[in-house]
């Protein structure tokens, strides 16, 4: 993570990371799906509460129709940007939106743009 000279630079870096992550249409779509995981992912196959723990990366992979490695890289980008949180459940990684960070990003955008 880069060293920041001041708070404005730190905010700029966070916003740029989020924009980079959201510039890919599939990552943006995944973030949209995770907003309402019960509507977008099969609940009968879930091994954890999708609202509390998140959605298993295998379910995201299946819905996206992409290779698991690609989806994992996309999720890593979203996590690095602070848009999702990962949680391990056994050997599976689950993802959920970081609503607090997303709200702060929206607040910063409203204030800065």
XYZ file of N, CA, C and O in Angstrom:
452
model
N 0.839 -1.177 0.000
C 0.000 0.000 0.000
C 0.886 1.243 0.000
O 1.850 1.300 0.735
N 0.569 2.245 -0.819
C 1.420 3.424 -0.910
C 1.387 4.260 0.368
O 0.423 4.260 1.102
N 2.477 4.971 0.585
C 2.563 5.901 1.711
C 1.891 7.195 1.272
O 2.100 7.676 0.161
N 1.062 7.767 2.165
C 0.322 8.972 1.826
C 0.924 10.183 2.523
O 1.216 10.152 3.707
N 1.047 11.268 1.770
C 1.600 12.497 2.302
C 0.561 13.218 3.150
O 0.864 13.779 4.179
N -0.701 13.181 2.732
C -1.761 13.842 3.487
C -3.076 13.111 3.295
O -3.165 12.178 2.498
N -4.100 13.563 4.017
C -5.396 12.895 3.939
C -6.022 12.983 2.560
O -6.660 12.041 2.105
N -5.856 14.124 1.869
C -6.415 14.267 0.526
C -5.838 13.236 -0.429
O -6.542 12.658 -1.240
N -4.544 12.999 -0.317
C -3.898 12.002 -1.175
C -4.427 10.610 -0.851
O -4.648 9.801 -1.755
N -4.641 10.320 0.434
C -5.171 9.011 0.832
C -6.574 8.818 0.267
O -6.896 7.751 -0.254
N -7.403 9.861 0.340
C -8.755 9.787 -0.217
C -8.685 9.579 -1.719
O -9.394 8.742 -2.276
N -7.819 10.326 -2.392
C -7.669 10.182 -3.841
C -7.284 8.754 -4.209
O -7.827 8.188 -5.156
N -6.359 8.172 -3.476
C -5.920 6.802 -3.748
C -7.068 5.814 -3.551
O -7.269 4.929 -4.387
N -7.824 5.968 -2.492
C -8.956 5.071 -2.230
C -10.002 5.181 -3.337
O -10.522 4.171 -3.808
N -10.304 6.391 -3.749
C -11.291 6.605 -4.810
C -10.793 6.012 -6.122
O -11.545 5.337 -6.832
N -9.523 6.231 -6.443
C -8.969 5.677 -7.681
C -8.997 4.151 -7.681
O -9.319 3.533 -8.698
N -8.662 3.544 -6.552
C -8.712 2.074 -6.459
C -10.132 1.575 -6.684
O -10.345 0.574 -7.372
N -11.109 2.256 -6.104
C -12.504 1.856 -6.295
C -12.916 2.019 -7.754
O -13.554 1.125 -8.326
N -12.542 3.141 -8.371
C -12.872 3.347 -9.780
C -12.233 2.290 -10.664
O -12.862 1.784 -11.594
N -10.990 1.954 -10.393
C -10.315 0.905 -11.172
C -11.064 -0.415 -11.039
O -11.280 -1.123 -12.024
N -11.441 -0.748 -9.819
C -12.150 -2.015 -9.588
C -13.497 -2.029 -10.301
O -13.901 -3.049 -10.863
N -14.176 -0.893 -10.303
C -15.516 -0.819 -10.890
C -15.500 -0.575 -12.392
O -16.549 -0.629 -13.032
N -14.320 -0.346 -12.967
C -14.235 -0.086 -14.400
C -14.470 -1.346 -15.240
O -14.741 -1.255 -16.426
N -14.383 -2.495 -14.610
C -14.627 -3.756 -15.306
C -16.110 -4.103 -15.157
O -16.617 -4.198 -14.040
N -16.831 -4.312 -16.255
C -18.277 -4.560 -16.162
C -18.642 -5.810 -15.363
O -19.680 -5.836 -14.701
N -17.813 -6.834 -15.399
C -18.122 -8.053 -14.644
C -17.958 -7.796 -13.148
O -18.808 -8.206 -12.350
N -16.899 -7.107 -12.757
C -16.734 -6.787 -11.335
C -17.884 -5.921 -10.845
O -18.402 -6.122 -9.743
N -18.303 -4.969 -11.657
C -19.434 -4.119 -11.301
C -20.706 -4.955 -11.155
O -21.474 -4.784 -10.202
N -20.914 -5.893 -12.059
C -22.085 -6.773 -12.000
C -22.044 -7.641 -10.743
O -23.053 -7.816 -10.060
N -20.886 -8.179 -10.402
C -20.746 -9.001 -9.199
C -21.088 -8.177 -7.959
O -21.820 -8.640 -7.074
N -20.601 -6.961 -7.897
C -20.904 -6.097 -6.763
C -22.412 -5.844 -6.680
O -22.994 -5.828 -5.591
N -23.045 -5.683 -7.834
C -24.505 -5.525 -7.877
C -25.195 -6.794 -7.350
O -26.123 -6.711 -6.536
N -24.759 -7.961 -7.789
C -25.359 -9.212 -7.312
C -25.234 -9.337 -5.800
O -26.152 -9.795 -5.127
N -24.071 -8.947 -5.281
C -23.837 -9.085 -3.839
C -24.659 -8.106 -3.010
O -24.785 -8.280 -1.802
N -25.224 -7.111 -3.657
C -26.094 -6.175 -2.923
C -27.326 -6.894 -2.392
O -27.838 -6.561 -1.327
N -27.822 -7.870 -3.145
C -28.980 -8.664 -2.720
C -28.684 -10.135 -3.032
O -29.202 -10.691 -3.999
N -27.833 -10.758 -2.220
C -27.383 -12.116 -2.543
C -28.504 -13.153 -2.575
O -28.444 -14.098 -3.359
N -29.532 -12.976 -1.780
C -30.633 -13.953 -1.766
C -31.407 -13.949 -3.084
O -31.956 -14.963 -3.479
N -31.431 -12.828 -3.769
C -32.134 -12.732 -5.043
C -31.303 -13.252 -6.210
O -31.857 -13.638 -7.234
N -29.980 -13.281 -6.038
C -29.111 -13.597 -7.177
C -28.375 -14.936 -7.087
O -27.778 -15.365 -8.076
N -28.384 -15.561 -5.908
C -27.645 -16.815 -5.742
C -28.529 -17.863 -5.091
O -29.377 -17.537 -4.264
N -28.319 -19.141 -5.443
C -29.162 -20.224 -4.913
C -28.971 -20.403 -3.397
O -27.875 -20.697 -2.938
N -30.036 -20.236 -2.650
C -29.957 -20.352 -1.196
C -29.912 -21.808 -0.729
O -29.331 -22.117 0.302
N -30.487 -22.693 -1.505
C -30.515 -24.105 -1.095
C -29.125 -24.728 -1.093
O -28.890 -25.734 -0.432
N -28.172 -24.127 -1.807
C -26.808 -24.665 -1.847
C -25.839 -23.880 -0.960
O -24.666 -24.202 -0.878
N -26.327 -22.845 -0.300
C -25.454 -22.014 0.539
C -25.048 -22.774 1.790
O -25.859 -23.482 2.390
N -23.788 -22.628 2.180
C -23.325 -23.276 3.410
C -23.181 -22.272 4.548
O -22.814 -22.638 5.649
N -23.477 -21.002 4.251
C -23.418 -19.953 5.266
C -24.452 -18.889 4.908
O -24.923 -18.813 3.770
N -24.797 -18.077 5.881
C -25.755 -17.000 5.661
C -25.154 -15.978 4.689
O -24.117 -15.366 4.988
N -25.773 -15.776 3.535
C -25.202 -14.872 2.538
C -25.168 -13.413 2.988
O -24.330 -12.646 2.525
N -26.072 -13.036 3.884
C -26.079 -11.648 4.363
C -24.985 -11.407 5.394
O -24.366 -10.353 5.409
N -24.728 -12.387 6.239
C -23.736 -12.234 7.307
C -22.324 -12.602 6.847
O -21.364 -11.922 7.175
N -22.203 -13.702 6.115
C -20.896 -14.241 5.740
C -20.552 -13.931 4.287
O -19.401 -13.674 3.959
N -21.550 -13.970 3.430
C -21.320 -13.697 2.019
C -21.659 -14.890 1.145
O -22.224 -15.874 1.599
N -21.288 -14.764 -0.103
C -21.577 -15.766 -1.119
C -20.287 -16.496 -1.460
O -19.236 -15.873 -1.640
N -20.377 -17.810 -1.558
C -19.224 -18.634 -1.892
C -18.710 -18.277 -3.288
O -19.491 -18.071 -4.225
N -17.399 -18.202 -3.404
C -16.791 -17.845 -4.684
C -17.200 -18.826 -5.784
O -17.331 -18.439 -6.946
N -17.475 -20.069 -5.435
C -17.901 -21.031 -6.464
C -19.266 -20.655 -7.038
O -19.515 -20.853 -8.229
N -20.147 -20.085 -6.219
C -21.457 -19.652 -6.718
C -21.317 -18.404 -7.593
O -22.023 -18.270 -8.591
N -20.409 -17.520 -7.218
C -20.149 -16.336 -8.039
C -19.561 -16.768 -9.379
O -19.963 -16.276 -10.437
N -18.635 -17.716 -9.337
C -18.008 -18.241 -10.553
C -19.058 -18.839 -11.483
O -19.062 -18.568 -12.688
N -19.939 -19.634 -10.916
C -20.990 -20.282 -11.704
C -21.897 -19.242 -12.363
O -22.193 -19.330 -13.555
N -22.337 -18.262 -11.598
C -23.242 -17.241 -12.131
C -22.544 -16.377 -13.190
O -23.148 -16.027 -14.198
N -21.285 -16.056 -12.966
C -20.545 -15.214 -13.911
C -20.181 -15.968 -15.182
O -19.940 -15.359 -16.226
N -20.110 -17.293 -15.094
C -19.746 -18.090 -16.267
C -18.287 -17.943 -16.662
O -17.946 -18.044 -17.837
N -17.447 -17.686 -15.660
C -16.020 -17.495 -15.912
C -15.209 -18.526 -15.144
O -15.730 -19.203 -14.254
N -13.938 -18.620 -15.456
C -13.048 -19.532 -14.741
C -12.912 -19.074 -13.291
O -12.939 -17.876 -12.997
N -12.728 -20.037 -12.412
C -12.592 -19.735 -10.984
C -11.411 -18.806 -10.739
O -11.492 -17.888 -9.923
N -10.317 -19.004 -11.455
C -9.145 -18.156 -11.270
C -9.443 -16.703 -11.643
O -8.968 -15.769 -10.988
N -10.236 -16.507 -12.691
C -10.611 -15.156 -13.112
C -11.479 -14.495 -12.058
O -11.244 -13.339 -11.675
N -12.479 -15.220 -11.566
C -13.371 -14.662 -10.541
C -12.590 -14.382 -9.265
O -12.785 -13.340 -8.629
N -11.695 -15.265 -8.893
C -10.879 -15.028 -7.695
C -10.039 -13.759 -7.852
O -9.922 -12.966 -6.908
N -9.478 -13.548 -9.033
C -8.708 -12.323 -9.286
C -9.607 -11.098 -9.224
O -9.232 -10.064 -8.646
N -10.812 -11.195 -9.779
C -11.762 -10.087 -9.718
C -12.137 -9.771 -8.277
O -12.201 -8.608 -7.874
N -12.371 -10.812 -7.484
C -12.766 -10.597 -6.092
C -11.619 -9.999 -5.289
O -11.830 -9.165 -4.413
N -10.405 -10.411 -5.605
C -9.236 -9.849 -4.943
C -9.119 -8.351 -5.243
O -8.809 -7.540 -4.355
N -9.398 -7.969 -6.480
C -9.368 -6.562 -6.868
C -10.429 -5.776 -6.110
O -10.165 -4.687 -5.592
N -11.642 -6.326 -6.021
C -12.717 -5.665 -5.281
C -12.378 -5.550 -3.797
O -12.662 -4.528 -3.163
N -11.737 -6.581 -3.255
C -11.358 -6.549 -1.843
C -10.254 -5.515 -1.606
O -10.309 -4.745 -0.643
N -9.277 -5.490 -2.480
C -8.183 -4.516 -2.356
C -8.724 -3.084 -2.410
O -8.207 -2.193 -1.742
N -9.774 -2.877 -3.194
C -10.392 -1.558 -3.311
C -11.304 -1.244 -2.128
O -11.837 -0.146 -2.038
N -11.484 -2.221 -1.239
C -12.311 -1.997 -0.060
C -13.798 -2.112 -0.304
O -14.602 -1.621 0.477
N -14.177 -2.771 -1.388
C -15.591 -2.871 -1.737
C -16.244 -4.158 -1.244
O -17.473 -4.216 -1.108
N -15.443 -5.190 -0.992
C -15.966 -6.447 -0.453
C -15.071 -6.932 0.678
O -13.919 -6.521 0.800
N -15.644 -7.821 1.464
C -14.931 -8.458 2.576
C -14.967 -9.959 2.329
O -16.016 -10.512 1.982
N -13.832 -10.623 2.516
C -13.807 -12.083 2.358
C -13.808 -12.757 3.721
O -13.273 -12.221 4.687
N -14.435 -13.929 3.753
C -14.488 -14.743 4.965
C -14.292 -16.195 4.553
O -14.936 -16.664 3.610
N -13.414 -16.890 5.244
C -13.204 -18.320 4.980
C -14.209 -19.129 5.790
O -14.398 -18.890 6.971
N -14.841 -20.083 5.130
C -15.719 -21.058 5.777
C -15.213 -22.415 5.324
O -15.446 -22.818 4.191
N -14.460 -23.086 6.197
C -13.813 -24.328 5.794
C -12.817 -24.033 4.692
O -11.976 -23.148 4.820
N -12.941 -24.753 3.586
C -12.012 -24.530 2.469
C -12.544 -23.509 1.461
O -11.897 -23.231 0.466
N -13.699 -22.929 1.735
C -14.340 -22.016 0.798
C -14.195 -20.565 1.234
O -14.264 -20.248 2.410
N -14.047 -19.690 0.247
C -14.013 -18.255 0.518
C -15.351 -17.649 0.114
O -15.847 -17.906 -0.983
N -15.914 -16.877 1.031
C -17.181 -16.186 0.796
C -16.917 -14.685 0.735
O -16.023 -14.175 1.414
N -17.727 -13.997 -0.051
C -17.581 -12.556 -0.202
C -18.910 -11.863 0.055
O -19.960 -12.346 -0.354
N -18.803 -10.706 0.730
C -19.958 -9.836 0.907
C -19.490 -8.406 0.725
O -18.311 -8.104 0.846
N -20.423 -7.554 0.399
C -20.102 -6.133 0.213
C -19.700 -5.509 1.541
O -20.234 -5.870 2.584
N -18.785 -4.565 1.483
C -18.428 -3.775 2.664
C -19.257 -2.505 2.580
O -18.825 -1.497 2.019
N -20.460 -2.565 3.122
C -21.408 -1.457 2.994
C -20.894 -0.172 3.634
O -21.159 0.925 3.127
N -20.158 -0.278 4.740
C -19.608 0.922 5.375
C -18.629 1.635 4.442
O -18.689 2.851 4.269
N -17.728 0.861 3.849
C -16.736 1.464 2.939
C -17.410 2.008 1.676
O -17.036 3.066 1.180
N -18.402 1.301 1.170
C -19.113 1.778 -0.015
C -19.834 3.083 0.309
O -19.797 4.035 -0.478
N -20.458 3.168 1.470
C -21.140 4.403 1.878
C -20.163 5.560 2.003
O -20.452 6.686 1.579
N -18.987 5.288 2.575
C -17.976 6.345 2.701
C -17.487 6.792 1.328
O -17.254 7.982 1.098
N -17.331 5.846 0.405
C -16.906 6.192 -0.951
C -17.938 7.089 -1.615
O -17.587 8.107 -2.219
N -19.207 6.738 -1.492
C -20.275 7.546 -2.075
C -20.276 8.940 -1.445
O -20.433 9.951 -2.142
N -20.049 9.009 -0.144
C -19.984 10.297 0.552
C -18.825 11.139 0.021
O -18.992 12.338 -0.258
N -17.658 10.539 -0.134
C -16.490 11.256 -0.641
C -16.762 11.744 -2.059
O -16.452 12.893 -2.406
N -17.357 10.895 -2.888
C -17.650 11.297 -4.268
C -18.605 12.479 -4.290
O -18.404 13.421 -5.062
N -19.622 12.432 -3.427
C -20.576 13.539 -3.371
C -19.933 14.835 -2.935
O -20.292 15.924 -3.389
N -18.962 14.729 -2.061
C -18.292 15.902 -1.524
C -17.221 16.434 -2.497
O -17.028 17.634 -2.617
N -16.517 15.539 -3.167
C -15.367 15.925 -3.983
C -15.696 16.231 -5.446
O -14.949 16.956 -6.089
N -16.745 15.635 -5.967
C -17.035 15.836 -7.405
C -18.007 16.960 -7.634
O -18.916 17.229 -7.025
